[in-house]
Coordinates of C-alpha atoms in Angstrom, one line a residue:
Chain A
M216 CA -4.5 -3.4 -15.8
V217 CA -3.5 0.2 -16.6
D218 CA -1.9 2.4 -14.7
L219 CA -3.9 4.9 -14.4
A220 CA -2.1 7.1 -11.4
R221 CA 0.2 7.6 -14.1
V222 CA -1.7 8.0 -17.2
Q223 CA -3.7 11.4 -14.6
K224 CA -0.3 12.6 -13.6
E225 CA 1.2 12.3 -17.3
L226 CA -1.9 13.5 -18.9
Q227 CA -1.5 16.8 -16.3
E228 CA 2.1 16.8 -16.5
C229 CA 1.5 16.9 -20.5
N230 CA -0.8 19.6 -20.6
R231 CA 1.0 22.2 -18.3
D232 CA 3.4 23.1 -21.0
V233 CA 1.2 23.0 -24.2
E234 CA 2.0 26.1 -25.2
V235 CA 5.9 25.4 -24.9
S236 CA 6.1 22.2 -26.9
G237 CA 2.3 22.4 -29.0
I238 CA 1.8 18.7 -27.6
R239 CA -1.5 17.9 -26.0
V240 CA -2.9 15.0 -25.1
S241 CA -6.6 14.5 -23.7
P242 CA -8.7 11.2 -23.2
K243 CA -11.2 10.6 -26.2
A244 CA -14.3 9.7 -23.7
D245 CA -14.6 8.7 -20.5
S246 CA -11.6 6.0 -19.7
L247 CA -8.2 7.2 -19.7
T248 CA -7.3 4.2 -22.3
N249 CA -8.2 5.3 -25.1
L250 CA -7.1 9.2 -25.9
V251 CA -6.3 11.5 -29.0
G252 CA -2.5 13.2 -29.0
T253 CA -2.0 16.2 -31.0
I254 CA 1.5 17.3 -32.3
P255 CA 1.9 20.5 -34.5
G256 CA 3.7 19.7 -37.8
P257 CA 7.6 20.5 -37.4
L258 CA 9.1 24.0 -38.9
G259 CA 11.0 23.9 -41.9
T260 CA 9.2 20.7 -43.4
P261 CA 6.3 19.6 -45.6
Y262 CA 4.3 19.3 -42.3
E263 CA 4.5 22.7 -41.5
G264 CA 1.7 24.4 -40.6
G265 CA -0.6 21.4 -39.8
T266 CA -1.9 20.0 -36.8
F267 CA -1.4 16.0 -36.5
K268 CA -3.9 14.1 -34.3
I269 CA -3.1 10.6 -33.1
D270 CA -4.9 7.7 -31.7
I271 CA -3.5 6.4 -28.4
T272 CA -4.8 3.2 -26.9
L273 CA -3.2 2.7 -23.8
P274 CA -2.2 -1.6 -23.6
D275 CA -3.2 -3.5 -20.1
G276 CA 0.6 -3.5 -19.4
Y277 CA 1.2 -0.2 -20.4
P278 CA 3.3 1.7 -19.0
F279 CA 5.5 -1.5 -19.2
E280 CA 3.9 -1.9 -22.8
P281 CA 4.3 0.6 -25.7
P282 CA 1.3 2.8 -25.9
K283 CA -0.8 1.7 -29.4
M284 CA 0.4 5.1 -31.7
R285 CA -1.8 5.7 -34.9
F286 CA -2.1 9.0 -37.2
A287 CA -5.8 9.8 -37.2
T288 CA -4.9 12.4 -39.7
K289 CA -3.5 11.6 -42.8
V290 CA 0.0 12.4 -43.7
W291 CA 2.4 11.7 -46.5
H292 CA 5.9 10.4 -44.7
P293 CA 7.6 7.5 -45.2
N294 CA 7.3 5.7 -41.9
I295 CA 3.9 6.4 -41.6
S296 CA 1.4 4.2 -43.1
S297 CA -0.8 6.7 -46.0
Q298 CA -4.2 4.3 -45.5
S299 CA -4.0 3.0 -41.8
G300 CA -1.7 6.0 -40.2
A301 CA -0.1 3.1 -38.9
I302 CA 3.2 4.9 -37.6
C303 CA 7.0 2.4 -38.1
L304 CA 9.0 3.4 -35.1
D305 CA 11.5 1.7 -32.7
I306 CA 10.5 2.9 -29.3
L307 CA 6.8 2.5 -29.8
K308 CA 7.7 -1.4 -30.6
D309 CA 10.9 -3.0 -29.1
Q310 CA 12.5 -0.1 -28.1
W311 CA 10.2 1.8 -25.9
S312 CA 11.0 1.9 -22.1
P313 CA 8.6 2.5 -19.1
A314 CA 10.5 5.6 -18.7
L315 CA 9.3 7.2 -21.9
T316 CA 5.8 8.9 -21.2
L317 CA 3.3 9.3 -24.0
K318 CA 4.6 13.1 -24.3
T319 CA 8.2 12.0 -25.0
A320 CA 6.2 9.4 -27.8
L321 CA 4.6 12.2 -29.4
L322 CA 7.8 14.3 -29.3
S323 CA 9.7 11.3 -31.0
V324 CA 7.0 11.0 -33.6
Q325 CA 7.5 14.6 -34.4
A326 CA 10.7 14.5 -34.9
L327 CA 10.2 11.1 -37.0
L328 CA 7.7 14.0 -39.2
S329 CA 10.9 15.8 -39.8
A330 CA 13.8 13.2 -39.9
P331 CA 11.6 10.3 -42.0
E332 CA 13.5 6.7 -42.3
P333 CA 13.2 5.8 -45.9
D334 CA 15.4 2.5 -45.7
D335 CA 12.6 1.1 -43.1
P336 CA 9.8 2.3 -44.5
Q337 CA 6.2 1.7 -43.2
D338 CA 4.6 2.8 -47.0
A339 CA 6.5 1.8 -49.7
V340 CA 5.2 3.8 -52.0
V341 CA 5.6 7.2 -50.3
A342 CA 9.4 5.7 -49.3
Q343 CA 10.0 5.1 -53.2
Q344 CA 9.1 8.6 -54.1
Y345 CA 10.5 9.9 -51.3
I346 CA 14.8 8.1 -52.1
R347 CA 13.6 8.6 -56.1
E348 CA 11.8 12.1 -56.6
Q349 CA 12.4 14.4 -53.7
N350 CA 10.5 17.4 -55.1
T351 CA 7.4 15.5 -55.7
F352 CA 7.5 13.8 -52.5
V353 CA 7.7 17.5 -50.8
N354 CA 4.8 19.0 -52.7
T355 CA 2.6 16.2 -52.0
A356 CA 4.0 16.2 -48.6
R357 CA 2.8 20.1 -48.5
Y358 CA -0.6 19.3 -50.1
W359 CA -1.7 16.3 -47.8
T360 CA -0.8 18.6 -45.0
E361 CA -2.9 21.6 -46.5
A362 CA -5.4 19.2 -47.6
F363 CA -5.8 17.2 -43.9
A364 CA -3.4 18.7 -41.3
K365 CA -5.1 22.2 -41.2
T366 CA -8.6 21.9 -41.1
S367 CA -9.3 21.4 -37.9
S368 CA -8.7 24.9 -37.3
L369 CA -12.0 25.8 -39.1
G370 CA -14.8 26.6 -36.7
V371 CA -18.1 24.2 -37.2
E372 CA -19.7 26.5 -38.6
E373 CA -16.9 26.7 -41.4
K374 CA -17.0 23.1 -41.7
V375 CA -20.7 22.8 -41.8
Q376 CA -20.9 25.5 -44.8
K377 CA -18.4 24.0 -46.0
L378 CA -19.6 20.9 -46.2
V379 CA -23.4 22.1 -47.4
E380 CA -21.6 23.9 -50.1
M381 CA -20.7 20.4 -50.8
G382 CA -24.0 19.6 -51.9
F383 CA -24.9 18.0 -48.9
P384 CA -27.7 18.0 -46.6
E385 CA -27.5 20.8 -43.3
D386 CA -28.7 18.4 -40.9
I387 CA -26.8 15.4 -42.1
V388 CA -23.8 17.2 -42.4
R389 CA -23.8 18.5 -38.5
S390 CA -25.0 15.0 -36.8
T391 CA -22.2 13.7 -38.9
L392 CA -19.4 16.4 -38.2
E393 CA -20.3 15.8 -34.5
A394 CA -20.4 11.5 -35.0
V395 CA -16.4 12.2 -36.1
G396 CA -15.9 14.4 -33.6
G397 CA -15.8 17.9 -35.6
D398 CA -13.0 16.3 -38.2
E399 CA -14.3 18.0 -41.4
N400 CA -12.5 14.9 -43.4
L401 CA -13.7 12.2 -41.8
A402 CA -17.3 13.8 -42.2
L403 CA -16.4 14.0 -45.7
E404 CA -15.8 10.8 -46.3
K405 CA -18.3 9.2 -44.6
L406 CA -20.8 11.3 -46.1
C407 CA -19.7 10.0 -49.5
S408 CA -19.4 6.5 -48.6
A409 CA -23.1 7.0 -47.0
Chain B
M92 CA 10.6 -10.8 11.7
H93 CA 14.1 -10.1 12.5
S94 CA 13.2 -6.3 14.1
D95 CA 9.9 -7.2 16.0
S96 CA 11.7 -10.3 17.7
I97 CA 13.7 -7.2 18.2
A98 CA 11.6 -4.8 19.3
T99 CA 10.1 -7.1 21.8
N100 CA 13.8 -8.4 23.4
A101 CA 14.4 -4.8 24.0
S102 CA 11.4 -4.2 25.6
N103 CA 12.1 -6.3 28.3
M104 CA 15.2 -5.0 28.7
P105 CA 14.4 -1.5 30.2
M106 CA 18.0 -1.2 30.9
A107 CA 19.1 -1.4 27.3
S108 CA 16.7 0.3 25.8
S109 CA 16.2 3.1 27.5
N110 CA 20.2 3.2 27.1
A111 CA 19.1 3.2 23.4
K112 CA 16.7 6.1 23.4
D113 CA 20.0 7.7 24.9
F114 CA 21.9 6.7 22.1
A115 CA 19.5 7.8 19.5
K116 CA 18.8 11.1 21.0
K117 CA 22.8 11.6 21.2
K118 CA 23.4 10.8 18.1
R119 CA 20.6 13.2 16.7
M120 CA 22.7 15.9 18.6
N121 CA 25.3 15.0 17.1
R122 CA 23.7 15.3 13.7
S123 CA 26.3 17.5 11.9
A124 CA 28.6 15.8 13.2
K125 CA 31.1 14.3 11.1
L126 CA 33.6 17.4 11.8
K127 CA 33.6 15.7 15.7
Q128 CA 33.8 12.3 14.2
W129 CA 37.1 13.6 12.5
K130 CA 38.3 15.3 16.0
L131 CA 37.1 11.8 17.4
D132 CA 39.5 10.1 15.1
A133 CA 42.4 12.3 15.2
R134 CA 41.9 11.9 19.5
R135 CA 41.9 8.0 18.7
E136 CA 45.2 8.4 17.3
Q137 CA 46.6 10.1 19.4
W138 CA 45.9 8.2 22.0
L139 CA 47.0 5.1 20.2
S140 CA 49.9 6.7 19.2
Q141 CA 50.1 7.2 23.3
V142 CA 49.4 3.8 24.0
G143 CA 52.0 2.1 21.2
I144 CA 54.8 4.7 22.7
D145 CA 54.1 3.9 26.6
T146 CA 52.2 0.8 27.3
V147 CA 52.4 -1.9 25.0
K148 CA 54.7 -1.5 22.4
N149 CA 54.4 -5.1 21.5
K150 CA 50.8 -4.4 20.5
G151 CA 51.2 -1.7 18.3
R152 CA 53.2 -3.3 15.8
K153 CA 50.9 -6.3 16.2
E154 CA 48.4 -4.0 15.0
E155 CA 49.9 -2.8 12.6
S156 CA 50.5 -5.8 11.2
T157 CA 47.2 -7.5 11.2
G158 CA 46.4 -4.0 9.3
R159 CA 49.1 -5.1 6.5
G160 CA 47.0 -8.0 6.6
I161 CA 43.9 -6.4 5.6
D162 CA 45.2 -4.2 2.9
G163 CA 46.0 -7.2 1.1
P164 CA 43.3 -9.1 0.9
L165 CA 45.1 -11.7 -0.9
T166 CA 47.9 -12.6 1.6
Q167 CA 45.2 -12.0 4.3
V168 CA 44.6 -15.2 5.6
G169 CA 47.8 -16.4 6.0
R170 CA 48.6 -13.3 7.9
R171 CA 45.6 -13.6 9.8
V172 CA 46.5 -16.4 11.3
R173 CA 50.2 -15.5 12.3
A174 CA 48.2 -12.5 13.8
M175 CA 45.8 -14.4 15.7
E176 CA 48.2 -16.7 17.8
K177 CA 49.9 -13.8 18.7
L178 CA 46.9 -12.1 19.6
E179 CA 46.0 -14.8 21.6
I180 CA 49.1 -14.9 23.9
R181 CA 48.2 -10.9 23.7
S182 CA 44.7 -11.3 25.5
R183 CA 45.9 -13.8 27.9
G184 CA 48.3 -11.6 29.2
E185 CA 45.8 -9.2 29.3
E186 CA 43.4 -11.8 31.4
E187 CA 46.3 -11.5 34.0
N188 CA 46.4 -7.5 34.1
D189 CA 42.6 -7.2 34.5
G190 CA 40.7 -10.0 34.6
G191 CA 40.2 -8.9 31.1
S192 CA 36.6 -9.9 30.4
I193 CA 35.8 -6.6 28.8
H194 CA 38.6 -7.3 26.5
H195 CA 37.6 -10.5 25.7
D196 CA 34.2 -8.6 24.6
S197 CA 35.5 -6.4 22.8
D198 CA 38.0 -8.5 20.7
S199 CA 35.0 -10.6 19.8
K200 CA 33.8 -7.6 18.2
S201 CA 36.1 -8.4 15.7
P202 CA 33.7 -10.2 12.7
L203 CA 31.5 -6.7 12.0
N204 CA 35.2 -5.7 11.0
S205 CA 36.6 -8.1 8.6
P206 CA 34.3 -8.2 5.7
M207 CA 36.9 -9.2 3.7
S208 CA 37.5 -12.1 5.7
H209 CA 35.1 -14.4 4.5
T210 CA 36.9 -17.1 4.0
G211 CA 38.1 -17.3 7.5
S212 CA 35.0 -16.6 9.1
V213 CA 34.8 -20.4 9.6
L214 CA 36.6 -19.3 12.7
G215 CA 35.0 -19.2 16.1
G216 CA 33.2 -15.9 16.5
N217 CA 36.7 -15.2 19.3
D218 CA 38.9 -16.4 17.1
S219 CA 38.1 -14.5 14.3
G220 CA 37.6 -11.6 16.9
T221 CA 41.5 -11.1 17.2
N222 CA 41.5 -9.7 13.9
F223 CA 39.2 -6.5 15.0
T224 CA 41.8 -4.8 17.0
G225 CA 44.1 -4.7 14.1
S226 CA 41.7 -4.1 11.5
S227 CA 39.9 -1.1 13.3
S228 CA 43.0 0.4 14.6
S229 CA 44.2 0.7 10.8
S230 CA 40.7 1.9 10.0
R231 CA 41.7 4.6 12.3
S232 CA 45.2 5.2 12.3
S233 CA 45.0 5.1 8.3
S234 CA 41.3 6.9 7.8
S235 CA 40.7 4.0 5.6
S236 CA 37.4 3.1 6.9
S237 CA 36.6 -0.7 7.5
S238 CA 32.5 -1.2 8.6
G239 CA 33.8 -2.5 11.8
G240 CA 35.8 1.0 11.9
C241 CA 32.7 3.2 11.3
C242 CA 30.5 1.1 13.0
S243 CA 32.7 1.6 16.5
G244 CA 33.3 4.8 15.5
S245 CA 29.9 6.1 16.1
M246 CA 29.3 4.0 19.2
S247 CA 32.5 5.1 21.5
E248 CA 31.2 8.4 20.4
E249 CA 28.1 7.8 22.2
D250 CA 29.9 5.7 25.0
E251 CA 31.9 9.0 26.1
D252 CA 30.6 12.3 25.3
G253 CA 32.2 13.3 28.3
E254 CA 35.2 11.3 29.3
D255 CA 38.1 10.4 27.8
G256 CA 38.7 7.7 29.9
C257 CA 36.2 5.0 27.9
L258 CA 36.6 6.2 24.6
D259 CA 40.3 5.6 24.8
D260 CA 39.5 1.7 27.0
W261 CA 37.2 0.7 24.1
E262 CA 38.6 2.3 21.2
A263 CA 42.0 0.7 20.9
V264 CA 40.6 -2.6 22.6
A265 CA 43.3 -1.4 25.0
D266 CA 44.8 -3.7 27.7
A267 CA 45.0 -1.6 30.7
L268 CA 43.2 1.3 31.8
A269 CA 40.4 -0.4 34.4
A270 CA 37.5 2.2 35.0
T271 CA 34.4 0.5 33.4
D272 CA 31.6 1.5 34.9
E273 CA 28.4 -0.9 34.2
K274 CA 27.1 1.2 31.5
Q275 CA 30.1 0.4 29.6
Q276 CA 30.0 -3.1 30.0
L277 CA 26.6 -3.6 29.1
H278 CA 27.4 -2.1 25.8
A279 CA 30.6 -3.6 25.5
N280 CA 28.7 -6.8 25.8
S281 CA 26.2 -6.0 23.9
L282 CA 28.5 -5.3 20.7
D283 CA 29.6 -8.4 21.6
T284 CA 27.2 -10.0 20.9
A285 CA 26.2 -7.6 17.6
S286 CA 28.5 -8.9 16.3
E287 CA 28.2 -12.4 16.8
D288 CA 24.9 -12.3 15.6
K289 CA 26.3 -10.6 11.9
N290 CA 29.7 -13.1 11.7
V291 CA 26.4 -15.6 12.2
A292 CA 24.9 -14.8 9.8
R293 CA 27.7 -14.1 7.4
F294 CA 28.2 -18.2 8.0
D295 CA 24.7 -18.7 6.3
S296 CA 25.5 -16.4 3.4
Q297 CA 26.4 -12.9 2.3
P298 CA 23.1 -11.5 0.9
V299 CA 21.3 -12.4 3.7
S300 CA 23.9 -11.0 6.6
S301 CA 23.6 -8.0 4.3
I302 CA 19.5 -8.1 4.2
D303 CA 19.9 -8.5 8.1
I304 CA 21.9 -5.1 8.4
S305 CA 19.4 -2.9 6.1
K306 CA 16.4 -4.4 7.6
A307 CA 17.8 -3.3 11.1
K308 CA 18.9 0.1 9.4
P309 CA 15.7 2.2 9.7
G310 CA 15.7 1.7 13.3
A311 CA 17.9 4.2 13.7
G312 CA 20.7 4.9 16.3
A313 CA 19.0 2.6 18.5
S314 CA 19.4 -0.3 16.0
V315 CA 22.4 -2.0 16.9
D316 CA 21.7 -1.8 20.4
R317 CA 18.6 -3.6 20.0
T318 CA 20.0 -6.4 17.6
S319 CA 22.5 -7.1 20.0
V320 CA 20.2 -7.9 22.9
N321 CA 17.7 -9.7 21.0
C322 CA 20.9 -12.2 19.8
R323 CA 21.6 -12.4 23.1
A324 CA 18.8 -15.4 23.1
W325 CA 21.3 -17.8 21.0
R326 CA 24.6 -16.4 21.9
P327 CA 26.1 -19.7 23.4
D328 CA 26.2 -21.5 20.6
D329 CA 26.3 -18.6 17.8
A330 CA 29.4 -19.5 16.1
F331 CA 28.1 -23.2 15.3
R332 CA 24.5 -22.4 14.5
P333 CA 24.5 -21.6 10.9
Q334 CA 21.5 -24.3 10.7
S335 CA 18.6 -21.5 12.5
L336 CA 19.6 -19.1 10.3
P337 CA 18.7 -20.3 6.9
N338 CA 14.5 -19.8 8.6
L339 CA 15.8 -16.6 9.0
S340 CA 17.1 -15.7 5.5
K341 CA 14.1 -17.0 3.8
Q342 CA 11.8 -14.7 5.8
Y343 CA 14.7 -11.9 4.8
S344 CA 14.7 -13.0 1.0
F345 CA 10.6 -13.7 0.4
P346 CA 10.0 -10.3 -0.2
M347 CA 13.0 -9.3 -2.3
N348 CA 12.8 -11.3 -4.9
S349 CA 15.8 -12.9 -5.4
D350 CA 19.3 -13.4 -3.6
R351 CA 21.2 -13.2 -6.9
H352 CA 19.6 -9.8 -7.6
Y353 CA 21.2 -9.0 -4.2
A354 CA 24.2 -10.3 -5.2
C355 CA 24.4 -8.7 -7.7
G356 CA 23.8 -5.8 -6.4
A357 CA 26.9 -5.6 -4.6
S358 CA 26.6 -1.7 -5.4
V359 CA 23.1 -1.7 -5.6
W360 CA 22.7 -0.4 -1.5
V361 CA 24.1 2.2 -1.8
C362 CA 23.0 4.6 0.9
K363 CA 21.6 8.3 -0.7
N364 CA 21.4 11.3 1.3
A365 CA 18.7 12.0 -1.0
A366 CA 16.8 10.1 1.2
S367 CA 15.5 13.1 3.1
T368 CA 14.1 14.4 -0.2
P369 CA 11.2 12.2 -1.5
K370 CA 11.7 11.6 -5.5
P371 CA 8.2 9.8 -7.0
C372 CA 9.2 6.9 -9.2
P373 CA 10.2 7.7 -13.0
I374 CA 8.0 4.6 -14.1
C375 CA 5.2 4.8 -11.9
Y376 CA 5.4 8.4 -10.3
E377 CA 5.2 6.6 -6.6
D378 CA 6.9 9.0 -3.7
L379 CA 10.0 6.5 -3.3
D380 CA 10.7 5.3 0.3
F381 CA 13.7 5.0 1.9
T382 CA 14.9 1.6 0.0
D383 CA 13.9 2.7 -2.9
S384 CA 15.9 5.0 -3.0
S385 CA 18.6 3.2 -1.8
F386 CA 18.6 0.7 -4.3
L387 CA 20.6 1.6 -7.5
P388 CA 20.3 -1.1 -9.5
C389 CA 21.9 -0.4 -12.3
S390 CA 25.5 1.0 -13.3
C391 CA 23.8 4.0 -15.7
G392 CA 22.3 5.4 -12.1
F393 CA 18.5 5.3 -12.8
R394 CA 16.3 4.9 -9.8
L395 CA 13.0 2.9 -9.6
C396 CA 11.3 1.7 -7.1
L397 CA 11.3 -2.1 -5.9
F398 CA 8.1 -2.8 -7.3
C399 CA 8.8 -1.6 -10.4
H400 CA 11.9 -3.1 -11.2
K401 CA 10.6 -6.9 -10.1
R402 CA 7.9 -6.0 -13.3
I403 CA 10.7 -5.4 -15.3
L404 CA 12.7 -8.5 -14.3
E405 CA 9.5 -10.1 -14.9
E406 CA 9.4 -9.2 -18.1
D407 CA 12.2 -8.4 -20.7
G408 CA 14.8 -7.4 -17.5
R409 CA 16.3 -4.0 -19.4
C410 CA 16.9 -0.8 -17.6
P411 CA 14.2 1.6 -18.4
G412 CA 17.6 4.3 -18.5
C413 CA 19.8 2.9 -20.5
R414 CA 17.6 0.1 -22.4
K415 CA 20.5 -2.7 -21.3
Q416 CA 20.3 -5.7 -19.4
Y417 CA 20.1 -5.7 -15.7
N418 CA 23.0 -7.9 -14.2
Y419 CA 21.8 -11.3 -12.8
D420 CA 24.6 -13.4 -12.3
P421 CA 27.4 -11.6 -10.1
V422 CA 31.0 -13.9 -10.2
E423 CA 31.4 -15.8 -7.6
G424 CA 34.4 -14.8 -6.0
E425 CA 33.3 -10.8 -6.4
A426 CA 29.8 -11.6 -4.6
T427 CA 32.2 -12.1 -1.2
L428 CA 34.4 -9.3 -1.8
D429 CA 31.7 -6.9 -2.6
G430 CA 29.3 -8.5 -0.2
G431 CA 32.2 -7.3 2.6
S432 CA 31.9 -3.3 0.9
L433 CA 28.3 -3.8 1.1
I434 CA 28.4 -4.5 4.8
Y435 CA 30.4 -1.6 5.4
R436 CA 28.2 0.6 3.7
L437 CA 24.9 -0.1 5.3
T438 CA 26.8 0.7 8.5
R439 CA 27.8 3.7 6.9
S440 CA 23.9 4.5 6.1
C441 CA 23.0 3.3 9.4
S442 CA 25.0 6.0 11.0
M443 CA 24.0 8.6 8.8
I444 CA 20.3 8.3 9.4
T445 CA 20.4 8.8 13.4
R446 CA 22.4 11.9 12.2
S447 CA 20.4 13.4 9.5

């Protein structure tokens, strides 16, 4: 059973200093076991200026077991799967400690963005690029940040307009946007696959 | 459990319980009285030196010798035997002097006081009691405090808030000085039994005795007195009555998960002054109660509540603070020694509660 009292307190404490840390955690729905965290891209990295969403699922054993975290925003990073968003980070696996919190874990993820570990890659392609063609890597990562991590700052109407301009019917665009929680890119993916 | 029966017994004996309340009150008044304790220590020393010069010159030397025995734990057993012979002679002499019943009582306080002499505790309560004079006096004169020293310190403090005669009497476990009012006698008796209680407990196993004390701890100043009252029930054959204790020990060890944990905890139950300001457990965010905040399972200093600690032990057993494995298995010999220091710390914490 998840320690809901602890989760609630964590959410309170984390959201208390959002201005300082920039890290936000909020429940996805009514249940406190599915959360969404957002972290700003670290300054001085290709991820600067982006806001990255992370899906958090709390296992029953939390906080004695690590939370399951996955990037919902697409990221170009050696330790993050460019396909699934899976994160390769020790504290989310065997190095988890119950003394860590969602906020500290997200901070660690943020630190991972600024300090890639190509020797222990999650995405081999990205890692290869990071090692062999540093410039290409930086450019790609910056492009992905621009493309996927910055749109969330747009208002709903702007997103709708943008998608309508692409040739989708407005009502479908609106319902799709709502269904994916306002994420423009997810909506686009869905619209394209529909 | 233990404390329950204590409570009932205490209510059966209004004298004792009212006394206990008195003590608690006085102790509370003495709250900020570490200073006073020092003063008292000074007085004790003074008195001791007087006695050494004036009345019992031999005894002074004996005390010193036993004291030294404690200083060097390795040679202690041998010295103890010698010291006991001497002291036996001495106590007989005391009896001739003035009935000596009180002196007997105070003599048998010793077990409290000889935490390091676990090996020797096979001896009867009175025998091991002989050690008391030595160790307590040494603790006072050297101002290094053994458990008994600490405990006796607080007791005597209550005993004579006004009269120095009592202090001297009880304190040095001295011979002469006849003046003993009823209250004091009672007190001495109860002390006697209390010590025997702990003695027996130690027979059983070190961890248990420590738990025993930790249980008594929250009882504030009265606890020691009450314990003694309780013990009176099985006092007569206490020394050779370890059979009764396994039951108790089972009770005690039941909620505590594992004995070995306790043994390893040698330094675990360190008293914390901070107990007054409850901190939340960093794992479950519940406030740490007194037991929790006295609980230091890892040398890195990471504190957590017993529930979370238990949970962690069930899983990977690593400290959340430093990720090192919690220590399970204590070294056998160390456990004995550590058990002793454990007792000392608890007595210490006991007196701290009553004061703060």
